[in-house]
Structures are given as C-alpha cells and as structure tokens.
Amino acid sequence: MTRSQRRWHTWLWLALGPLIVIGLLTALSARPPIATQSQVSSIAPPANGVEPAVKPPIVERRP
Amino acid sequence: MSAGYVTVQWNRHKRIYDACVVGGIAVYLGVFFAVGKTLYAAPNAISDEILAMRALGTCAFLLLNIILCIGPAARLDRRCLPLLYNRRHLGVATFLVALAHAVIAIGFYHGFGNVSPFISLLTSNTNYGSLSAFPFQILGVLALLILFLMAATSHDFWLKNLGAPAWKRLHMLVYVAYGLLVMHVALGFLQTQRSPWLAALVGAGVVTVSSLHLIAGLREYRKDGRRTHCSQSSGTHAGETWVDVGSVDDIAEQRGSTVTIGESERIALFRTNGCISATTNVCAHQGGPLGEGKIIDGCITCPWHGWQYRPADGQSPPPFTERIATYRVRVVGRRVEIDPAPLPPGTAVEPARIAEDLK
Ligand code: HEM
Ligand code: FES
C-alpha cells in the first residue's frame, strides 16, 4: 500500500470502529423490556415483521 | 500470477484453500443445524427454515469478521500471510452463503402473500423512525448488494480494467457492508434474542476487527515516521544524490528489506547472487509490501499473492507485462547507498555487486 492509503485506512478505522460500537450499543439500549411468561402467550407479532423465533409455549386451558 | 483475460489460475495452494473454506462452511452449517435442533426441541421448537436462515446468516457474518481480520493480522504476524493469499475466494463464499440466507428470509417472511416478495420486503415495514421496530432487513439488502458488487468484480480482470486505485476504493465498501450488517443483526436478531452472550459475541467481533485495524495501522504509521537514518552525499552526475541506507549485512541472501527516505514511498532492497537491487515497495497488483517478500526463481515475489518482478529492471517475467519503479543503487564498502529518485517503471538498473562476494 502507498503511504497515503495506509494513513487513510488508519483514519477510517479510527472513525468507523467507534461509530459501529456506538450503533450497536444504541440498538441494544433501545430493546423493549423482556416480556413476562404471561405476556408471551398474548404477544402480538413485533412491528419489524419478524415472528419471535421461539414459539410461545402452548398453554393448555382446561375448564 | 498477473492479470489476463483468463479464468481463475488454479494451483495447489488455491485448491487446498478453497477445500478448507467449503469444508469449514459445511461443518459449521452441519454442527449449527444439529445443535440447533437439540437446543430448540419442543416445546420451543423453531422451523427448519428459521434454523437454516440462522445457520447461514451467522456463518456469513462470522466469515465476514474473519475476512476483515485477515488483512491487519497478516501485517502484524507473517504466519497469517497464507490466509491472505486467496482471501477473495473467501469473500465470494461469504456472498454465496449470505445470498442463501437472504433467499430463505425473503421466501419465508415475504413469499406467501399476494404481493411480490421483493415489493413486500421493501414496503411491509416502514418504521424508519423507530429503533426497536426498524426495518433491519433493508440494511441486509444494502450489505448484500455491496457483497455482490465485490464478488462480481473480484477477478483480476476487473482489477485490470477498473485500475488498481478505483478497484481498491470499490472494495473498501466492505467496511460499509460490515457496519450495515452489525446494525442488521443489532436491530433485528438482537431485539428479540435477549441472551447477553449473543450481544457480547457481536460486540467482541466488532472490537476485534476495529482494534486489529487500528493496531496494524498505528504500527505502520510509526514505521513510516521512523525514517532510515541516512547521510547524504553528492553523486558524480549533476542532481544525483546518494543516501546511505544501511549495511549489506542487514539483508539476508534471497530476501528483501524496506527503507524509508524522507517523505517518499518505502523502497524495497533485495540481495540475490551477491548483488543488491532496489525497487518500489508497492506491488503493482494490490500494493503488497514487496520488501517483505523473497527472491524465488530469481524474481522478487510479492508476499500477498505471489506476483513476480525481475530485480534488475522491475519487470514481470514473460508472458506477464507488469512493471514497477526501480532505483539506482551502489555498494560502498559494506554500505548500501540509494539515489532516492524513482526511475520510470521497468527501467533496467545495474545491480550493485557486494565486493566481498566478488572474491
Ligand atoms: C436481502 C438481504 C437480507 C435479508 C432480507 C435478511 C433478513 C434477515 C431476517 C428476517 C433475519 C431474522 C431476524 C430475527 O430472527 O429476528 C436475519 C437475521 C440475520 N441476518 Fe440477515 N438478511 C439479509 C442479509 C444478510 C446478510 C448479507 C448477512 C451477513 C453477511 C446477514 C446476516 C444475518 C445474521 C447474522 C442474522 C442473525 C441470525 C439469524 O437470525 O439468521 N443477513 N436476516
Ligand atoms: S501480488 Fe497481490 S499485492 Fe502483490
């Protein structure tokens, strides 16, 4: 690599690394609180269109 | 070696590399599927499609983390150089695995309605103002487009046609793709999967990739600042300046070394058959550090992908046509002196003979 490519690369990671870490932390801090077991069975599909991958346990309702 | 309008030039090393890549991916997917089936047993079972999507998605993401670590790791430790040799095939494999993940995701979540899956993918969620409900799939789409662009232009045919600087700039987009994918995972998968281990794993990947780049970059920066201690003397011809760059004994036979004079590009020195030659340190292929290479079959051999140049004139041996800049060099006693003005690529320069080796 040329001298300017090396310098450019280092500056890029100096900015990009912290930026990605901040993005990750922001996304994690925006997570909605964990649903309790009783809420899980009545949960609506999340707004981002993805079903919860773990199916809620089937609660048998006997009279 | 050099670029031509030919298909991939297979050799034993490339075949072994690719066999390891394909084998590694197959083992990862197999183990993920088997362990996933056990972990997600009834009543928490997930469908095979979701398990396959996860296996492929995590595999592609892991591969991308590895790809991004290879460059700086090879700068920091020569033992990682073999990984760099065929990194482009690893990139193409990553794209194919990511494509399979995307195809299953689109088919599974958008394939059963009465609108086209692609229209549904782009329009079913428009919560761009929300973080927890963000349409993270779009980030995946953008990253996949970048990976496609890179896979499609990975052959040396494109490197030659676009020119090394434009090609390099295009392939720098991989860093943008990485950022997009971290957010794809953070705003999608990690919003519903709450295990702190998963978040920590993604975070560890980001920290490893970033810090390896920074450590390697800072080391190179310091190396550039640490100029070769040189004393100058005037030459016999007008405008000729000779700079003392060290002893011949600093360079092992059939090996290279690197010197930095002032603000100029690094210069690579080579010792072969009792002679010293000097060329630019920047390989014509992708800028590999030639001074860290070796002399193989009488040619300077780049440590990155093995392009070769003759030490005496900086030209690739026929049928290849690449040329690199050469420098005038002389040996005074056991000291090596260079004229730091680069000569046009491919200029023949009489190698400087080491007096002792003449005896
Ligand atoms: C058209 C492009 C893409 C679409 C539509 C897409 C869609 C999805 C969906 C629906 C999920 C599931 C999220 C969840 O379970 O909560 C997901 C997860 C994930 N995606 Fe993608 N994705 C795309 C591209 C990519 C690419 C290019 C990569 C990596 C190279 C990737 C890596 C991942 C990973 C690591 C996960 C988390 C594990 C998983 O659930 O599979 N995705 N993606
Ligand atoms: S052979 Fe690829 S950079 Fe030199």
Short mmCIF file of C-alpha atoms and ligand atoms in Angstrom, two decimals:
data_model
loop_
_atom_site.label_atom_id
_atom_site.label_comp_id
_atom_site.label_asym_id
_atom_site.label_seq_id
_atom_site.Cartn_x
_atom_site.Cartn_y
_atom_site.Cartn_z
CA MET A 1 0.00 0.00 0.00
CA THR A 2 1.12 3.54 -0.56
CA ARG A 3 1.80 5.88 2.34
CA SER A 4 -1.45 7.81 1.77
CA GLN A 5 -3.50 4.59 1.56
CA ARG A 6 -2.05 3.47 4.89
CA ARG A 7 -2.82 6.83 6.52
CA TRP A 8 -6.33 6.91 5.07
CA HIS A 9 -7.01 3.38 6.28
CA THR A 10 -5.98 4.19 9.84
CA TRP A 11 -8.13 7.32 9.98
CA LEU A 12 -11.05 5.36 8.56
CA TRP A 13 -10.93 2.77 11.34
CA LEU A 14 -10.36 5.42 13.97
CA ALA A 15 -13.78 6.80 12.96
CA LEU A 16 -15.60 3.65 11.84
CA GLY A 17 -14.74 1.41 14.83
CA PRO A 18 -16.26 3.71 17.49
CA LEU A 19 -19.18 4.52 15.16
CA ILE A 20 -20.15 0.84 14.82
CA VAL A 21 -19.73 0.30 18.58
CA ILE A 22 -21.99 3.31 19.29
CA GLY A 23 -24.55 2.00 16.79
CA LEU A 24 -24.53 -1.43 18.42
CA LEU A 25 -24.89 -0.01 21.94
CA THR A 26 -27.70 2.33 20.85
CA ALA A 27 -29.58 -0.57 19.24
CA LEU A 28 -29.14 -2.70 22.37
CA SER A 29 -30.32 0.09 24.66
CA ALA A 30 -33.46 0.55 22.52
CA ARG A 31 -34.62 -3.02 23.13
CA PRO A 32 -38.09 -3.21 24.63
CA PRO A 33 -38.26 -4.79 28.11
CA ILE A 34 -38.39 -8.57 28.21
CA ALA A 35 -41.95 -9.90 28.15
CA THR A 36 -43.03 -11.98 31.12
CA GLN A 37 -44.33 -15.51 30.60
CA SER A 38 -47.97 -14.42 30.90
CA GLN A 39 -47.44 -11.69 28.32
CA VAL A 40 -45.73 -14.04 25.89
CA SER A 41 -48.86 -16.08 25.15
CA SER A 42 -50.79 -12.97 24.16
CA ILE A 43 -47.90 -11.28 22.36
CA ALA A 44 -48.60 -9.56 19.05
CA PRO A 45 -46.04 -10.03 16.23
CA PRO A 46 -43.31 -7.43 16.57
CA ALA A 47 -43.60 -4.35 14.42
CA ASN A 48 -40.49 -5.22 12.41
CA GLY A 49 -42.45 -8.05 10.82
CA VAL A 50 -40.42 -10.91 12.26
CA GLU A 51 -42.16 -13.51 14.36
CA PRO A 52 -40.46 -14.40 17.64
CA ALA A 53 -38.31 -17.33 16.60
CA VAL A 54 -39.04 -19.28 19.76
CA LYS A 55 -42.66 -20.24 19.69
CA PRO A 56 -44.52 -19.33 22.91
CA PRO A 57 -45.28 -22.41 25.00
CA ILE A 58 -48.77 -23.76 24.34
CA VAL A 59 -50.78 -23.18 27.48
CA GLU A 60 -53.48 -25.75 27.86
CA ARG A 61 -56.69 -24.13 29.05
CA ARG A 62 -58.87 -26.69 30.66
CA PRO A 63 -62.18 -25.81 32.12
CA MET B 1 0.17 -14.52 -11.40
CA SER B 2 -0.60 -11.35 -13.35
CA ALA B 3 -3.99 -10.31 -14.69
CA GLY B 4 -5.17 -11.52 -18.03
CA TYR B 5 -8.48 -12.36 -19.66
CA VAL B 6 -8.39 -15.84 -18.24
CA THR B 7 -10.35 -17.78 -15.67
CA VAL B 8 -9.00 -18.32 -12.16
CA GLN B 9 -5.49 -19.76 -12.39
CA TRP B 10 -5.77 -22.71 -10.09
CA ASN B 11 -2.79 -24.08 -8.27
CA ARG B 12 -2.34 -26.49 -5.38
CA HIS B 13 -2.42 -23.74 -2.74
CA LYS B 14 -5.70 -22.31 -4.07
CA ARG B 15 -7.29 -25.75 -4.22
CA ILE B 16 -6.34 -26.50 -0.61
CA TYR B 17 -7.52 -23.05 0.48
CA ASP B 18 -10.90 -23.46 -1.21
CA ALA B 19 -11.33 -27.03 0.05
CA CYS B 20 -10.78 -25.71 3.61
CA VAL B 21 -13.31 -22.88 3.02
CA VAL B 22 -16.01 -25.20 1.62
CA GLY B 23 -15.30 -27.89 4.25
CA GLY B 24 -15.34 -25.32 7.06
CA ILE B 25 -18.66 -23.87 5.89
CA ALA B 26 -20.22 -27.36 5.56
CA VAL B 27 -19.04 -28.37 9.05
CA TYR B 28 -20.29 -25.08 10.56
CA LEU B 29 -23.74 -25.43 8.97
CA GLY B 30 -23.98 -29.12 9.93
CA VAL B 31 -22.99 -28.52 13.55
CA PHE B 32 -25.26 -25.45 13.82
CA PHE B 33 -28.19 -27.44 12.49
CA ALA B 34 -27.57 -30.44 14.76
CA VAL B 35 -27.03 -28.33 17.90
CA GLY B 36 -29.95 -26.03 16.95
CA LYS B 37 -32.30 -28.99 16.62
CA THR B 38 -31.35 -30.18 20.10
CA LEU B 39 -31.46 -26.74 21.73
CA TYR B 40 -34.76 -25.78 20.15
CA ALA B 41 -36.53 -29.05 20.92
CA ALA B 42 -40.28 -29.00 21.67
CA PRO B 43 -41.96 -27.02 23.16
CA ASN B 44 -39.55 -24.28 21.95
CA ALA B 45 -39.09 -25.77 18.50
CA ILE B 46 -38.36 -23.50 15.56
CA SER B 47 -38.95 -24.42 11.94
CA ASP B 48 -36.19 -25.84 9.75
CA GLU B 49 -36.39 -22.72 7.57
CA ILE B 50 -35.62 -20.41 10.51
CA LEU B 51 -32.85 -22.72 11.69
CA ALA B 52 -31.34 -22.79 8.18
CA MET B 53 -31.64 -19.00 7.91
CA ARG B 54 -29.84 -18.61 11.23
CA ALA B 55 -27.13 -21.10 10.35
CA LEU B 56 -26.45 -19.33 7.04
CA GLY B 57 -26.76 -15.78 8.45
CA THR B 58 -24.38 -16.40 11.35
CA CYS B 59 -21.98 -18.29 9.06
CA ALA B 60 -21.82 -15.36 6.59
CA PHE B 61 -21.40 -12.84 9.40
CA LEU B 62 -18.65 -14.90 11.02
CA LEU B 63 -16.87 -15.26 7.66
CA LEU B 64 -17.02 -11.50 7.15
CA ASN B 65 -15.48 -10.91 10.58
CA ILE B 66 -12.69 -13.36 9.69
CA ILE B 67 -12.12 -11.73 6.29
CA LEU B 68 -11.77 -8.31 7.88
CA CYS B 69 -9.27 -9.62 10.44
CA ILE B 70 -7.00 -11.30 7.87
CA GLY B 71 -5.52 -8.08 6.40
CA PRO B 72 -4.29 -6.49 9.64
CA ALA B 73 -3.39 -9.89 11.14
CA ALA B 74 -1.09 -10.57 8.17
CA ARG B 75 0.54 -7.15 8.69
CA LEU B 76 1.11 -7.95 12.36
CA ASP B 77 2.21 -11.57 12.00
CA ARG B 78 3.70 -13.13 8.86
CA ARG B 79 2.23 -16.52 9.81
CA CYS B 80 -1.18 -15.18 8.73
CA LEU B 81 0.04 -14.45 5.17
CA PRO B 82 -1.25 -17.77 3.73
CA LEU B 83 -4.78 -16.70 4.72
CA LEU B 84 -4.40 -13.52 2.67
CA TYR B 85 -3.31 -15.37 -0.45
CA ASN B 86 -6.79 -16.40 -1.58
CA ARG B 87 -8.94 -14.08 0.53
CA ARG B 88 -11.05 -13.15 -2.48
CA HIS B 89 -12.40 -16.71 -2.72
CA LEU B 90 -13.39 -16.43 0.94
CA GLY B 91 -15.23 -13.21 0.03
CA VAL B 92 -17.11 -14.89 -2.81
CA ALA B 93 -18.04 -17.79 -0.50
CA THR B 94 -19.33 -15.27 2.06
CA PHE B 95 -21.53 -13.65 -0.56
CA LEU B 96 -22.99 -17.03 -1.62
CA VAL B 97 -23.75 -18.05 1.98
CA ALA B 98 -25.31 -14.62 2.69
CA LEU B 99 -27.36 -14.91 -0.51
CA ALA B 100 -28.76 -18.28 0.62
CA HIS B 101 -29.67 -16.68 3.99
CA ALA B 102 -31.42 -13.80 2.22
CA VAL B 103 -33.30 -16.10 -0.17
CA ILE B 104 -34.70 -18.14 2.75
CA ALA B 105 -35.52 -14.97 4.73
CA ILE B 106 -37.37 -13.39 1.80
CA GLY B 107 -39.14 -16.62 0.88
CA PHE B 108 -40.16 -17.40 4.45
CA TYR B 109 -41.27 -13.94 5.58
CA HIS B 110 -42.41 -12.41 2.29
CA GLY B 111 -43.14 -15.29 -0.06
CA PHE B 112 -46.66 -16.27 0.92
CA GLY B 113 -48.61 -13.03 0.33
CA ASN B 114 -50.23 -11.79 -2.83
CA VAL B 115 -47.59 -9.08 -3.46
CA SER B 116 -44.20 -9.78 -4.95
CA PRO B 117 -41.74 -10.87 -2.21
CA PHE B 118 -39.38 -8.03 -3.17
CA ILE B 119 -42.12 -5.39 -3.00
CA SER B 120 -43.21 -6.86 0.31
CA LEU B 121 -39.59 -6.82 1.58
CA LEU B 122 -39.22 -3.14 0.75
CA THR B 123 -42.67 -1.92 1.80
CA SER B 124 -44.07 -4.13 4.57
CA ASN B 125 -42.28 -2.26 7.34
CA THR B 126 -41.68 1.48 7.09
CA ASN B 127 -40.91 2.21 10.75
CA TYR B 128 -37.73 4.09 9.88
CA GLY B 129 -38.25 6.40 12.86
CA SER B 130 -38.15 3.60 15.42
CA LEU B 131 -35.05 1.74 16.58
CA SER B 132 -36.67 -1.36 18.04
CA ALA B 133 -39.06 -1.76 15.07
CA PHE B 134 -36.60 -0.57 12.39
CA PRO B 135 -36.83 -2.42 9.04
CA PHE B 136 -33.45 -4.05 9.62
CA GLN B 137 -33.91 -6.23 6.52
CA ILE B 138 -33.14 -3.18 4.34
CA LEU B 139 -29.69 -2.96 5.95
CA GLY B 140 -29.17 -6.61 4.99
CA VAL B 141 -30.27 -5.86 1.42
CA LEU B 142 -27.79 -2.98 1.10
CA ALA B 143 -24.97 -5.08 2.55
CA LEU B 144 -25.82 -7.96 0.22
CA LEU B 145 -25.69 -5.59 -2.77
CA ILE B 146 -22.20 -4.48 -1.73
CA LEU B 147 -21.08 -8.09 -1.23
CA PHE B 148 -22.45 -8.90 -4.69
CA LEU B 149 -20.60 -5.98 -6.26
CA MET B 150 -17.38 -7.12 -4.64
CA ALA B 151 -17.83 -10.79 -5.52
CA ALA B 152 -18.68 -9.88 -9.12
CA THR B 153 -15.58 -7.69 -9.53
CA SER B 154 -13.21 -9.86 -7.51
CA HIS B 155 -11.36 -11.34 -10.50
CA ASP B 156 -8.12 -9.70 -11.66
CA PHE B 157 -9.88 -9.00 -14.96
CA TRP B 158 -11.82 -6.25 -13.16
CA LEU B 159 -8.79 -5.09 -11.21
CA LYS B 160 -7.02 -4.52 -14.51
CA ASN B 161 -9.98 -2.87 -16.24
CA LEU B 162 -11.03 -0.59 -13.39
CA GLY B 163 -7.44 0.20 -12.45
CA ALA B 164 -5.98 -0.63 -9.03
CA PRO B 165 -6.99 2.66 -7.27
CA ALA B 166 -10.67 2.51 -8.38
CA TRP B 167 -10.85 -1.23 -7.66
CA LYS B 168 -9.37 -0.72 -4.20
CA ARG B 169 -11.84 2.09 -3.47
CA LEU B 170 -14.73 -0.09 -4.58
CA HIS B 171 -13.58 -2.94 -2.36
CA MET B 172 -13.27 -0.59 0.62
CA LEU B 173 -17.08 -0.69 0.57
CA VAL B 174 -16.73 -3.93 2.52
CA TYR B 175 -16.28 -1.77 5.63
CA VAL B 176 -19.62 -0.08 4.94
CA ALA B 177 -21.19 -3.53 4.44
CA TYR B 178 -19.77 -4.63 7.80
CA GLY B 179 -21.27 -1.61 9.58
CA LEU B 180 -24.64 -2.25 7.90
CA LEU B 181 -24.56 -5.90 8.94
CA VAL B 182 -23.73 -5.19 12.57
CA MET B 183 -26.80 -2.94 12.60
CA HIS B 184 -28.83 -5.58 10.67
CA VAL B 185 -28.13 -8.03 13.48
CA ALA B 186 -28.44 -5.49 16.31
CA LEU B 187 -31.77 -4.06 15.13
CA GLY B 188 -33.19 -7.45 14.05
CA PHE B 189 -31.98 -10.60 15.73
CA LEU B 190 -30.71 -8.99 18.96
CA GLN B 191 -34.01 -7.17 19.52
CA THR B 192 -35.80 -10.50 20.12
CA GLN B 193 -32.92 -12.72 21.25
CA ARG B 194 -32.02 -11.31 24.65
CA SER B 195 -29.14 -13.52 25.79
CA PRO B 196 -26.29 -11.19 26.83
CA TRP B 197 -23.87 -13.73 25.32
CA LEU B 198 -25.18 -13.10 21.82
CA ALA B 199 -24.78 -9.32 22.16
CA ALA B 200 -21.32 -9.85 23.70
CA LEU B 201 -20.32 -12.09 20.77
CA VAL B 202 -21.29 -9.47 18.18
CA GLY B 203 -19.55 -6.77 20.27
CA ALA B 204 -16.39 -8.90 20.57
CA GLY B 205 -16.32 -9.27 16.77
CA VAL B 206 -16.59 -5.50 16.25
CA VAL B 207 -13.92 -4.75 18.86
CA THR B 208 -11.54 -7.38 17.42
CA VAL B 209 -11.94 -6.17 13.82
CA SER B 210 -11.57 -2.48 14.74
CA SER B 211 -8.66 -2.87 17.13
CA LEU B 212 -6.69 -5.14 14.76
CA HIS B 213 -7.04 -2.48 12.04
CA LEU B 214 -6.03 0.27 14.42
CA ILE B 215 -3.04 -1.60 15.90
CA ALA B 216 -1.75 -2.55 12.43
CA GLY B 217 -2.38 0.99 11.13
CA LEU B 218 -0.59 2.69 14.02
CA ARG B 219 2.35 0.32 13.71
CA GLU B 220 2.70 1.17 10.03
CA TYR B 221 2.30 4.88 10.82
CA ARG B 222 5.16 4.68 13.31
CA LYS B 223 7.26 2.75 10.81
CA ASP B 224 6.68 5.48 8.22
CA GLY B 225 7.75 8.11 10.75
CA ARG B 226 10.86 6.11 11.71
CA ARG B 227 12.91 7.10 8.69
CA THR B 228 16.06 5.26 7.81
CA HIS B 229 18.92 7.18 9.39
CA CYS B 230 20.66 8.45 6.31
CA SER B 231 23.64 10.50 5.43
CA GLN B 232 23.65 12.12 2.02
CA SER B 233 26.44 12.63 -0.42
CA SER B 234 26.51 14.12 -3.91
CA GLY B 235 26.92 11.88 -6.89
CA THR B 236 29.24 12.12 -9.81
CA HIS B 237 26.42 13.29 -12.11
CA ALA B 238 24.51 16.56 -11.67
CA GLY B 239 21.38 16.21 -9.49
CA GLU B 240 22.42 12.76 -8.28
CA THR B 241 22.15 12.26 -4.52
CA TRP B 242 23.25 9.12 -2.77
CA VAL B 243 21.70 8.22 0.55
CA ASP B 244 23.30 5.71 2.89
CA VAL B 245 20.51 3.31 3.94
CA GLY B 246 22.43 0.70 5.93
CA SER B 247 24.75 -2.26 5.67
CA VAL B 248 24.56 -5.12 3.17
CA ASP B 249 24.66 -7.41 6.19
CA ASP B 250 21.19 -6.16 7.21
CA ILE B 251 19.72 -8.00 4.22
CA ALA B 252 19.73 -11.79 4.14
CA GLU B 253 20.60 -13.55 0.87
CA GLN B 254 17.48 -14.08 -1.34
CA ARG B 255 15.49 -11.75 0.92
CA GLY B 256 14.31 -8.16 0.96
CA SER B 257 14.16 -5.28 3.38
CA THR B 258 12.47 -1.90 3.42
CA VAL B 259 13.79 1.62 3.85
CA THR B 260 12.02 4.97 4.14
CA ILE B 261 13.81 8.09 2.97
CA GLY B 262 12.18 11.37 3.96
CA GLU B 263 8.53 11.62 2.96
CA SER B 264 8.92 9.30 -0.04
CA GLU B 265 7.25 5.92 -0.54
CA ARG B 266 9.04 2.99 1.04
CA ILE B 267 11.83 1.49 -1.06
CA ALA B 268 12.44 -2.27 -1.16
CA LEU B 269 16.02 -3.61 -1.23
CA PHE B 270 16.89 -7.14 -2.32
CA ARG B 271 20.02 -9.21 -2.04
CA THR B 272 20.49 -12.00 -4.55
CA ASN B 273 23.57 -13.69 -6.02
CA GLY B 274 25.91 -11.24 -4.24
CA CYS B 275 24.11 -8.17 -5.64
CA ILE B 276 21.82 -5.51 -4.22
CA SER B 277 18.86 -4.11 -6.18
CA ALA B 278 16.20 -1.58 -5.23
CA THR B 279 12.59 -1.19 -6.36
CA THR B 280 9.47 0.48 -5.05
CA ASN B 281 7.93 -1.38 -2.10
CA VAL B 282 4.45 -1.12 -3.66
CA CYS B 283 3.35 -4.15 -5.69
CA ALA B 284 1.57 -3.30 -8.97
CA HIS B 285 -1.22 -5.76 -8.14
CA GLN B 286 -2.81 -4.52 -4.91
CA GLY B 287 0.01 -2.62 -3.28
CA GLY B 288 1.53 -5.54 -1.34
CA PRO B 289 4.80 -4.82 0.51
CA LEU B 290 7.44 -6.24 -1.85
CA GLY B 291 10.31 -5.70 0.61
CA GLU B 292 8.70 -8.29 2.87
CA GLY B 293 8.76 -10.83 0.06
CA LYS B 294 11.50 -13.19 -1.08
CA ILE B 295 13.50 -13.90 -4.20
CA ILE B 296 12.03 -17.02 -5.80
CA ASP B 297 13.38 -18.34 -9.14
CA GLY B 298 15.49 -15.17 -9.37
CA CYS B 299 12.43 -12.91 -9.11
CA ILE B 300 11.13 -10.61 -6.37
CA THR B 301 7.97 -12.39 -5.19
CA CYS B 302 5.20 -10.39 -3.53
CA PRO B 303 4.22 -11.82 -0.13
CA TRP B 304 0.49 -11.22 -0.77
CA HIS B 305 -0.45 -13.07 -3.96
CA GLY B 306 2.89 -14.02 -5.47
CA TRP B 307 3.26 -11.60 -8.42
CA GLN B 308 6.88 -11.56 -9.57
CA TYR B 309 9.33 -8.93 -10.86
CA ARG B 310 12.94 -9.16 -12.01
CA PRO B 311 15.22 -7.32 -9.55
CA ALA B 312 17.34 -5.82 -12.35
CA ASP B 313 14.54 -3.99 -14.19
CA GLY B 314 11.32 -4.29 -12.15
CA GLN B 315 9.54 -6.13 -14.99
CA SER B 316 7.44 -9.24 -14.58
CA PRO B 317 8.95 -12.23 -16.40
CA PRO B 318 7.21 -13.07 -19.73
CA PRO B 319 4.39 -13.62 -20.56
CA PHE B 320 3.45 -11.04 -17.91
CA THR B 321 3.88 -7.35 -18.56
CA GLU B 322 3.68 -5.53 -15.19
CA ARG B 323 6.41 -3.06 -14.31
CA ILE B 324 7.42 -1.32 -11.10
CA ALA B 325 9.74 1.60 -10.43
CA THR B 326 13.41 0.84 -9.84
CA TYR B 327 16.12 2.87 -8.06
CA ARG B 328 19.82 3.40 -8.70
CA VAL B 329 21.79 1.63 -6.02
CA ARG B 330 25.51 1.23 -5.20
CA VAL B 331 27.57 -0.50 -2.54
CA VAL B 332 30.43 1.40 -0.95
CA GLY B 333 32.49 -0.94 1.22
CA ARG B 334 29.69 -2.75 3.01
CA ARG B 335 27.29 0.22 2.97
CA VAL B 336 24.29 0.39 0.62
CA GLU B 337 23.56 3.74 -0.99
CA ILE B 338 20.45 4.65 -2.97
CA ASP B 339 19.55 7.53 -5.23
CA PRO B 340 16.06 8.24 -3.85
CA ALA B 341 14.63 9.48 -7.17
CA PRO B 342 12.45 6.65 -8.59
CA LEU B 343 13.15 5.65 -12.17
CA PRO B 344 10.24 5.04 -14.59
CA PRO B 345 8.68 1.58 -14.06
CA GLY B 346 10.63 -1.14 -15.81
CA THR B 347 13.92 0.81 -16.10
CA ALA B 348 16.93 -1.51 -16.09
CA VAL B 349 19.49 -0.71 -13.39
CA GLU B 350 22.79 -2.49 -13.00
CA PRO B 351 22.54 -4.33 -9.62
CA ALA B 352 25.28 -3.27 -7.18
CA ARG B 353 27.79 -6.04 -6.55
CA ILE B 354 28.93 -6.69 -2.99
CA ALA B 355 32.73 -6.54 -3.10
CA GLU B 356 33.27 -9.49 -0.74
CA ASP B 357 31.12 -11.75 -2.86
CA LEU B 358 33.29 -10.96 -5.90
CA LYS B 359 36.24 -12.68 -4.35
C1 HEM C 1 -31.71 -9.40 1.36
C2 HEM C 1 -30.92 -9.35 2.41
C3 HEM C 1 -31.28 -9.89 3.78
C4 HEM C 1 -32.50 -10.11 4.37
C5 HEM C 1 -33.88 -9.88 3.80
C6 HEM C 1 -32.25 -10.60 5.70
C7 HEM C 1 -33.23 -10.96 6.61
C8 HEM C 1 -33.00 -11.40 7.86
C9 HEM C 1 -34.01 -11.79 8.80
C10 HEM C 1 -35.51 -11.78 8.53
C11 HEM C 1 -33.39 -12.17 9.94
C12 HEM C 1 -34.06 -12.75 11.17
C13 HEM C 1 -34.04 -11.83 12.35
C14 HEM C 1 -34.62 -12.49 13.56
O1 HEM C 1 -34.63 -13.70 13.63
O2 HEM C 1 -35.03 -11.74 14.43
C15 HEM C 1 -31.99 -12.02 9.74
C16 HEM C 1 -31.02 -12.29 10.67
C17 HEM C 1 -29.66 -12.29 10.43
N1 HEM C 1 -29.03 -11.92 9.26
FE1 HEM C 1 -29.97 -11.31 7.57
N2 HEM C 1 -30.90 -10.69 5.88
C18 HEM C 1 -30.27 -10.25 4.74
C19 HEM C 1 -28.91 -10.18 4.50
C20 HEM C 1 -27.95 -10.60 5.39
C21 HEM C 1 -26.53 -10.63 5.11
C22 HEM C 1 -25.87 -10.15 3.80
C23 HEM C 1 -25.92 -11.13 6.23
C24 HEM C 1 -24.44 -11.42 6.52
C25 HEM C 1 -23.45 -11.49 5.71
C26 HEM C 1 -26.94 -11.38 7.22
C27 HEM C 1 -26.69 -11.86 8.50
C28 HEM C 1 -27.69 -12.10 9.43
C29 HEM C 1 -27.43 -12.60 10.75
C30 HEM C 1 -26.04 -12.93 11.33
C31 HEM C 1 -28.66 -12.71 11.38
C32 HEM C 1 -28.92 -13.20 12.83
C33 HEM C 1 -29.12 -14.67 12.85
C34 HEM C 1 -30.37 -15.08 12.13
O3 HEM C 1 -31.47 -14.92 12.66
O4 HEM C 1 -30.23 -15.55 10.99
N3 HEM C 1 -28.15 -11.05 6.66
N4 HEM C 1 -31.75 -11.57 8.46
S1 FES C 2 0.66 -9.95 -5.60
FE1 FES C 2 -1.17 -9.05 -4.90
S2 FES C 2 -0.42 -7.32 -3.92
FE2 FES C 2 1.34 -8.16 -4.73
#
